Tab-separated table of C-alpha atoms and ligand atoms in Angstrom:
chain	number	residue	atom	x	y	z
H	97	MET	CA	0.000	0.000	0.000
H	98	THR	CA	2.733	2.437	1.038
H	99	TYR	CA	4.692	1.383	-2.017
H	100	VAL	CA	1.697	2.092	-4.261
H	101	LYS	CA	1.172	5.437	-2.542
H	102	THR	CA	4.817	6.370	-3.006
H	103	ILE	CA	4.707	5.461	-6.675
H	104	GLY	CA	1.455	7.396	-7.041
H	105	ALA	CA	2.960	10.447	-5.359
H	106	ALA	CA	6.101	10.211	-7.472
H	107	LEU	CA	4.016	9.955	-10.628
H	108	LEU	CA	1.902	12.942	-9.658
H	109	ALA	CA	5.025	14.935	-8.886
H	110	SER	CA	6.584	14.073	-12.239
H	111	VAL	CA	3.370	14.950	-14.093
H	112	ALA	CA	3.273	18.260	-12.201
H	113	LEU	CA	6.902	18.942	-13.108
H	114	ALA	CA	6.308	18.048	-16.739
H	115	SER	CA	3.260	20.301	-16.844
H	116	ALA	CA	5.244	23.134	-15.301
H	117	ALA	CA	7.947	22.673	-17.927
H	118	ALA	CA	5.323	22.715	-20.652
H	119	ALA	CA	3.489	25.686	-19.122
H	120	SER	CA	4.991	28.290	-21.413
H	121	CYS	CA	4.119	26.283	-24.504
H	122	GLU	CA	1.028	27.145	-26.519
H	123	ILE	CA	0.770	23.591	-27.809
H	124	THR	CA	2.236	20.531	-26.132
H	125	LEU	CA	2.177	17.370	-28.216
H	126	ARG	CA	1.900	14.220	-26.112
H	127	SER	CA	4.076	11.475	-27.535
H	128	SER	CA	4.071	7.793	-26.611
H	129	ASP	CA	6.939	5.321	-26.409
H	130	THR	CA	7.131	1.837	-24.950
H	131	HIS	CA	10.797	2.229	-24.022
H	132	PRO	CA	12.234	3.697	-20.814
H	133	ASP	CA	13.655	7.173	-20.447
H	134	GLY	CA	17.113	7.419	-21.988
H	135	TYR	CA	16.453	4.759	-24.650
H	136	PRO	CA	17.532	6.100	-28.096
H	137	THR	CA	13.973	6.472	-29.439
H	138	VAL	CA	12.848	8.387	-26.333
H	139	ALA	CA	15.963	10.562	-26.396
H	140	ALA	CA	15.480	11.296	-30.106
H	141	VAL	CA	11.873	12.458	-29.677
H	142	ASN	CA	13.004	14.583	-26.721
H	143	ALA	CA	15.699	16.075	-28.967
H	144	MET	CA	13.041	16.737	-31.591
H	145	GLY	CA	10.998	18.515	-28.908
H	146	GLU	CA	13.925	20.769	-28.024
H	147	MET	CA	14.442	21.688	-31.676
H	148	LEU	CA	10.753	22.390	-32.074
H	149	LYS	CA	10.593	24.542	-28.974
H	150	GLU	CA	13.595	26.579	-30.036
H	151	ARG	CA	12.473	27.009	-33.639
H	152	SER	CA	8.923	28.000	-32.609
H	153	GLU	CA	10.278	30.366	-29.958
H	154	GLY	CA	8.756	28.334	-27.188
H	155	ARG	CA	5.294	27.876	-28.684
H	156	LEU	CA	5.469	24.190	-29.667
H	157	CYS	CA	6.605	21.516	-27.252
H	158	ILE	CA	6.643	17.739	-27.041
H	159	GLU	CA	6.128	15.758	-23.883
H	160	VAL	CA	7.282	12.153	-24.190
H	161	PHE	CA	5.407	9.575	-22.132
H	162	HIS	CA	7.981	6.800	-22.034
H	163	SER	CA	7.848	3.294	-20.500
H	164	ALA	CA	4.420	2.511	-22.020
H	165	GLN	CA	2.763	5.002	-19.646
H	166	LEU	CA	0.059	5.533	-22.280
H	167	GLY	CA	-0.291	1.823	-23.045
H	168	GLU	CA	1.116	-0.951	-25.195
H	169	GLU	CA	1.907	-0.244	-28.848
H	170	LYS	CA	-1.184	-1.741	-30.499
H	171	ASP	CA	-3.499	0.250	-28.192
H	172	THR	CA	-1.529	3.476	-28.480
H	173	ILE	CA	-1.676	3.197	-32.276
H	174	GLU	CA	-5.475	3.145	-32.073
H	175	GLN	CA	-5.444	6.060	-29.654
H	176	THR	CA	-3.219	8.004	-32.022
H	177	GLN	CA	-5.607	7.302	-34.893
H	178	PHE	CA	-8.388	8.705	-32.698
H	179	GLY	CA	-6.289	11.743	-31.796
H	180	VAL	CA	-6.221	10.923	-28.073
H	181	ILE	CA	-2.417	10.713	-28.340
H	182	ASP	CA	-0.729	13.311	-30.599
H	183	MET	CA	2.448	11.474	-31.501
H	184	ASN	CA	3.717	7.924	-31.325
H	185	ARG	CA	7.050	6.218	-31.820
H	186	VAL	CA	6.505	2.552	-32.593
H	187	SER	CA	7.897	-0.337	-34.585
H	188	LEU	CA	6.389	-0.868	-38.041
H	189	GLY	CA	5.455	-4.403	-36.907
H	190	PRO	CA	2.196	-3.504	-35.115
H	191	PHE	CA	1.151	-1.540	-38.232
H	192	ASN	CA	1.377	-4.600	-40.484
H	193	ASN	CA	-2.250	-5.656	-39.998
H	194	ILE	CA	-3.493	-2.100	-40.603
H	195	ILE	CA	-1.344	-0.647	-43.408
H	196	GLU	CA	-0.202	-3.204	-45.963
H	197	GLU	CA	2.722	-1.108	-47.239
H	198	THR	CA	4.356	-1.470	-43.800
H	199	GLN	CA	4.589	-5.219	-44.362
H	200	VAL	CA	7.260	-4.800	-47.003
H	201	PRO	CA	10.116	-3.445	-44.815
H	202	SER	CA	8.933	-5.878	-42.121
H	203	LEU	CA	9.513	-8.917	-44.359
H	204	PRO	CA	12.126	-11.309	-42.962
H	205	TYR	CA	15.539	-10.914	-44.606
H	206	ILE	CA	14.307	-8.198	-46.991
H	207	PHE	CA	17.285	-5.980	-46.119
H	208	ARG	CA	20.888	-7.066	-46.539
H	209	SER	CA	22.026	-4.814	-43.688
H	210	VAL	CA	20.948	-1.901	-41.510
H	211	GLY	CA	22.756	0.374	-43.987
H	212	HIS	CA	20.586	-1.051	-46.794
H	213	MET	CA	17.460	-0.475	-44.685
H	214	ASN	CA	18.392	3.143	-43.950
H	215	LYS	CA	19.101	3.812	-47.628
H	216	VAL	CA	15.715	2.390	-48.670
H	217	MET	CA	13.774	4.169	-45.931
H	218	ASP	CA	15.488	7.483	-46.746
H	219	GLY	CA	14.463	7.048	-50.407
H	220	PRO	CA	11.248	6.801	-52.480
H	221	VAL	CA	10.042	3.505	-50.939
H	222	GLY	CA	10.321	5.081	-47.482
H	223	GLN	CA	8.356	8.104	-48.672
H	224	GLN	CA	5.686	5.854	-50.184
H	225	ILE	CA	5.255	4.170	-46.796
H	226	LEU	CA	5.147	7.472	-44.895
H	227	ASP	CA	2.466	8.677	-47.352
H	228	ALA	CA	0.404	5.505	-46.763
H	229	PHE	CA	-0.247	6.556	-43.150
H	230	SER	CA	-2.456	9.433	-44.342
H	231	ASP	CA	-5.213	6.994	-45.371
H	232	HIS	CA	-5.340	5.810	-41.750
H	233	ASP	CA	-5.836	9.079	-39.822
H	234	LEU	CA	-2.094	9.429	-39.267
H	235	VAL	CA	0.813	11.472	-40.592
H	236	GLY	CA	4.073	9.586	-41.105
H	237	LEU	CA	6.918	11.829	-39.918
H	238	ALA	CA	10.174	9.845	-39.911
H	239	PHE	CA	11.810	6.447	-39.649
H	240	TYR	CA	14.207	5.440	-36.916
H	241	ASP	CA	16.648	2.560	-36.756
H	242	GLY	CA	15.682	-0.640	-34.962
H	243	GLY	CA	18.819	-2.661	-35.692
H	244	SER	CA	18.293	-6.327	-36.442
H	245	ARG	CA	16.158	-8.742	-34.448
H	246	SER	CA	17.213	-12.260	-33.457
H	247	PHE	CA	15.708	-15.083	-31.417
H	248	TYR	CA	16.456	-15.608	-27.732
H	249	ASN	CA	15.123	-18.218	-25.367
H	250	SER	CA	15.342	-19.718	-21.917
H	251	GLU	CA	15.763	-23.343	-22.957
H	252	LYS	CA	18.826	-24.089	-25.098
H	253	PRO	CA	21.333	-22.689	-27.558
H	254	ILE	CA	19.782	-22.573	-31.028
H	255	ALA	CA	22.433	-23.233	-33.629
H	256	SER	CA	20.307	-24.234	-36.617
H	257	ILE	CA	16.764	-23.954	-37.932
H	258	ASP	CA	16.079	-27.522	-36.709
H	259	ASP	CA	16.635	-26.406	-33.115
H	260	LEU	CA	13.588	-24.127	-33.388
H	261	ALA	CA	11.194	-27.038	-33.945
H	262	GLY	CA	8.208	-26.912	-31.605
H	263	MET	CA	9.508	-23.991	-29.539
H	264	LYS	CA	7.191	-21.161	-28.547
H	265	PHE	CA	8.164	-17.560	-29.287
H	266	ARG	CA	6.465	-14.271	-28.644
H	267	VAL	CA	6.143	-12.029	-31.712
H	268	MET	CA	4.852	-8.492	-32.145
H	269	GLN	CA	1.141	-8.266	-32.918
H	270	SER	CA	1.439	-8.864	-36.658
H	271	ASP	CA	-0.009	-11.845	-38.556
H	272	MET	CA	3.036	-11.861	-40.801
H	273	PHE	CA	5.342	-12.511	-37.852
H	274	VAL	CA	3.142	-15.401	-36.721
H	275	ASP	CA	3.549	-16.930	-40.179
H	276	MET	CA	7.273	-16.217	-40.132
H	277	VAL	CA	7.752	-18.216	-36.937
H	278	SER	CA	5.502	-21.051	-38.186
H	279	ALA	CA	7.520	-21.231	-41.404
H	280	LEU	CA	10.608	-21.771	-39.252
H	281	GLY	CA	8.952	-24.758	-37.566
H	282	ALA	CA	8.210	-23.025	-34.252
H	283	ASN	CA	5.001	-21.674	-32.650
H	284	ALA	CA	4.272	-17.981	-32.347
H	285	THR	CA	2.313	-16.155	-29.677
H	286	PRO	CA	1.583	-12.511	-30.489
H	287	MET	CA	1.544	-10.442	-27.310
H	288	PRO	CA	2.326	-6.926	-26.056
H	289	TYR	CA	5.966	-6.169	-25.254
H	290	GLY	CA	5.221	-5.532	-21.582
H	291	GLU	CA	4.001	-9.101	-21.039
H	292	VAL	CA	7.051	-10.849	-22.451
H	293	TYR	CA	9.278	-10.886	-19.354
H	294	SER	CA	6.768	-12.623	-17.093
H	295	SER	CA	5.623	-14.928	-19.904
H	296	ILE	CA	9.175	-16.222	-20.326
H	297	GLN	CA	9.680	-16.404	-16.590
H	298	THR	CA	6.552	-18.487	-16.063
H	299	GLY	CA	7.214	-20.691	-19.095
H	300	VAL	CA	4.172	-19.526	-21.088
H	301	ILE	CA	6.648	-18.975	-23.936
H	302	ASP	CA	10.210	-20.190	-24.438
H	303	GLY	CA	11.474	-16.897	-25.749
H	304	ALA	CA	11.048	-13.931	-28.035
H	305	GLU	CA	13.052	-11.991	-30.578
H	306	ASN	CA	14.495	-8.501	-30.554
H	307	ASN	CA	17.533	-6.274	-31.052
H	308	TRP	CA	20.359	-5.799	-28.511
H	309	PRO	CA	19.041	-2.606	-26.884
H	310	SER	CA	15.542	-4.024	-26.301
H	311	TYR	CA	16.866	-7.399	-25.134
H	312	ASP	CA	18.949	-5.447	-22.641
H	313	SER	CA	16.595	-2.681	-21.471
H	314	SER	CA	13.580	-4.992	-21.082
H	315	GLY	CA	15.638	-7.301	-18.883
H	316	HIS	CA	14.625	-10.269	-21.078
H	317	PHE	CA	18.252	-11.432	-21.023
H	318	GLU	CA	17.813	-12.200	-17.331
H	319	VAL	CA	15.188	-14.858	-18.078
H	320	ALA	CA	16.234	-15.952	-21.613
H	321	LYS	CA	19.970	-16.482	-21.680
H	322	TYR	CA	20.457	-17.930	-25.169
H	323	TYR	CA	20.652	-15.389	-27.993
H	324	THR	CA	21.096	-16.606	-31.572
H	325	LEU	CA	22.290	-14.041	-34.068
H	326	ASP	CA	20.079	-15.125	-36.978
H	327	GLN	CA	19.019	-11.505	-37.695
H	328	HIS	CA	15.736	-12.466	-39.359
H	329	LEU	CA	14.220	-8.985	-39.193
H	330	ILE	CA	15.514	-5.465	-39.737
H	331	VAL	CA	12.251	-3.654	-39.030
H	332	PRO	CA	12.382	0.140	-39.097
H	333	GLU	CA	10.711	2.132	-36.359
H	334	VAL	CA	8.418	5.020	-37.200
H	335	LEU	CA	7.327	8.316	-35.714
H	336	VAL	CA	3.733	9.177	-36.552
H	337	MET	CA	1.354	11.943	-35.619
H	338	ALA	CA	-2.422	11.937	-35.230
H	339	LYS	CA	-3.894	13.510	-38.360
H	340	SER	CA	-6.403	15.428	-36.246
H	341	SER	CA	-3.585	16.947	-34.122
H	342	PHE	CA	-1.533	17.734	-37.234
H	343	ASP	CA	-4.495	19.399	-38.965
H	344	LYS	CA	-4.972	21.732	-35.999
H	345	LEU	CA	-1.524	23.246	-36.607
H	346	SER	CA	-0.881	26.147	-38.975
H	347	ALA	CA	0.946	25.316	-42.211
H	348	GLU	CA	4.024	26.966	-40.758
H	349	ASP	CA	3.924	24.852	-37.601
H	350	GLN	CA	3.286	21.691	-39.627
H	351	ALA	CA	6.478	22.418	-41.552
H	352	LEU	CA	8.361	22.941	-38.272
H	353	VAL	CA	7.130	19.579	-36.962
H	354	ARG	CA	8.063	17.732	-40.148
H	355	GLN	CA	11.514	19.331	-40.214
H	356	ALA	CA	12.262	18.682	-36.538
H	357	ALA	CA	11.210	15.034	-36.997
H	358	ARG	CA	13.586	14.692	-39.961
H	359	ASP	CA	16.367	16.369	-37.990
H	360	SER	CA	15.906	13.939	-35.108
H	361	VAL	CA	16.800	11.001	-37.385
H	362	PRO	CA	20.605	11.487	-37.410
H	363	VAL	CA	20.450	12.126	-33.645
H	364	MET	CA	18.653	8.820	-33.202
H	365	ARG	CA	21.036	6.896	-35.460
H	366	ASP	CA	24.098	8.072	-33.529
H	367	LEU	CA	22.494	7.208	-30.203
H	368	TRP	CA	21.430	3.850	-31.604
H	369	ILE	CA	24.884	2.797	-32.747
H	370	ALA	CA	26.341	3.640	-29.341
H	371	ARG	CA	23.491	1.907	-27.502
H	372	GLU	CA	23.790	-1.291	-29.546
H	373	GLN	CA	27.391	-1.588	-28.433
H	374	THR	CA	26.749	-0.905	-24.759
H	375	SER	CA	23.747	-3.240	-24.691
H	376	GLU	CA	25.627	-6.069	-26.361
H	377	ALA	CA	28.516	-5.616	-23.929
H	378	ARG	CA	26.129	-5.523	-20.966
H	379	VAL	CA	24.334	-8.762	-21.832
H	380	ARG	CA	27.627	-10.502	-22.637
H	381	GLU	CA	28.914	-9.482	-19.241
H	382	ALA	CA	25.742	-10.847	-17.656
H	383	GLY	CA	26.669	-14.282	-19.006
H	384	VAL	CA	24.320	-14.580	-21.964
H	385	GLN	CA	25.331	-17.319	-24.368
H	386	ILE	CA	25.498	-15.822	-27.849
H	387	ILE	CA	25.399	-18.105	-30.854
H	388	THR	CA	26.962	-16.257	-33.767
H	389	ASP	CA	28.022	-19.146	-35.965
H	390	ILE	CA	24.756	-19.808	-37.736
H	391	ASP	CA	23.968	-20.612	-41.349
H	392	LYS	CA	21.243	-18.177	-42.373
H	393	THR	CA	20.541	-19.837	-45.742
H	394	PRO	CA	17.900	-22.314	-44.459
H	395	PHE	CA	16.223	-19.453	-42.564
H	396	ILE	CA	16.080	-17.340	-45.731
H	397	GLU	CA	14.812	-20.253	-47.831
H	398	ALA	CA	12.070	-21.013	-45.299
H	399	MET	CA	10.669	-17.512	-45.829
H	400	VAL	CA	9.477	-18.161	-49.413
H	401	PRO	CA	5.875	-18.988	-48.345
H	402	VAL	CA	5.746	-15.831	-46.214
H	403	TYR	CA	6.674	-13.694	-49.225
H	404	GLU	CA	4.135	-15.589	-51.347
H	405	LYS	CA	1.371	-14.997	-48.832
H	406	TYR	CA	2.009	-11.316	-48.126
H	407	VAL	CA	3.557	-9.848	-51.274
H	408	THR	CA	0.485	-10.196	-53.433
H	409	SER	CA	-0.491	-6.868	-55.007
H	410	ALA	CA	1.407	-5.211	-57.868
H	411	VAL	CA	2.249	-2.279	-55.569
H	412	LEU	CA	3.880	-4.483	-52.937
H	413	LYS	CA	5.701	-6.558	-55.571
H	414	GLU	CA	7.170	-3.404	-57.037
H	415	MET	CA	8.268	-2.200	-53.593
H	416	VAL	CA	10.038	-5.497	-52.948
H	417	ALA	CA	11.744	-5.317	-56.350
H	418	ASP	CA	12.816	-1.704	-55.677
H	419	ILE	CA	14.290	-2.698	-52.321
H	420	GLN	CA	16.159	-5.632	-53.778
H	421	ALA	CA	17.521	-3.387	-56.569
H	422	THR	CA	18.744	-0.731	-54.091
H	423	LYS	CA	22.487	-1.062	-53.774
P	170	GTR	C1	11.442	-2.958	-29.933
P	170	GTR	C2	10.792	-1.768	-30.576
P	170	GTR	C3	9.512	-1.440	-29.881
P	170	GTR	C4	8.621	-2.657	-29.759
P	170	GTR	C5	9.357	-3.866	-29.268
P	170	GTR	C6	8.510	-5.123	-29.358
P	170	GTR	O1	12.624	-3.277	-30.609
P	170	GTR	O2	11.643	-0.652	-30.473
P	170	GTR	O3	8.893	-0.382	-30.564
P	170	GTR	O4	8.045	-2.926	-31.008
P	170	GTR	O5	10.560	-4.066	-29.977
P	170	GTR	O6	9.059	-6.165	-29.665
P	170	GTR	O7	7.303	-5.053	-29.093
């Protein structure tokens, strides 16, 4: 009880402080993030907020609600579409079931490297995807880096595709990721990020998949000590705004928001590169067993049915071809 009261008081105090900080702002955009304070995505949106405040001479501010304070990603996406939340930084994964263009950069092994992903997302295919948000009550502002995602589990070292047989992995709430895991011979359970730790701990699932910084900051490495560097996904992250909140701004302020979002991208990428290194070092030090010697060819070959199922329209086929042709 006392604990709850203390937390409650601390929360109230921080909300009061945040409101005081935002007091001079004419408009304060509330932005959601599942990650804790200091995580590169949170820091980048904060940096965007500082740029915006300075460039608008204190009129426009951003308040980042980190650590899933506003809810888990799937729910916050809906709230952003309704305009209850002004801005949201999420993975493209939870958009897959809503906006089909987002499936393309979420396809397993579509990118050869993070560099390839950044080049594509900075180019016309990236713009096409940002534009697609406007049909869904959202404005696509910018893409962030999410590194590459690999499987980790609590049971055993996975050194080949055969080792995955029958295992149970959490995936983001995207049908395509369920099919991806099934195609690898394992079972997928879509669930919110915040439920993964306890689900591994209690044996509801054997593991999950993510990049180094998330594996580290979520504490999943404490309960799932085997990490296999199969790098099946290089899913970009995206910063979106509620269309209703965007439409309330003057054309001049809309331009300021778009520009500050773009300018936060290099900030995020630098923070990301540094964080990947510190997170990898931290989990190594904690005694995680990392399996790096893994033949990715069978993993890539197993993805053929996933591509066949999801890359169906001419538009998506062309996007895939454009990505593959990007050097
Ligand atoms: C992280 C990503 C989050 C969230 C999470 C997840 O890498 O940054 O936005 O999607 O993965 O697996 O749910």
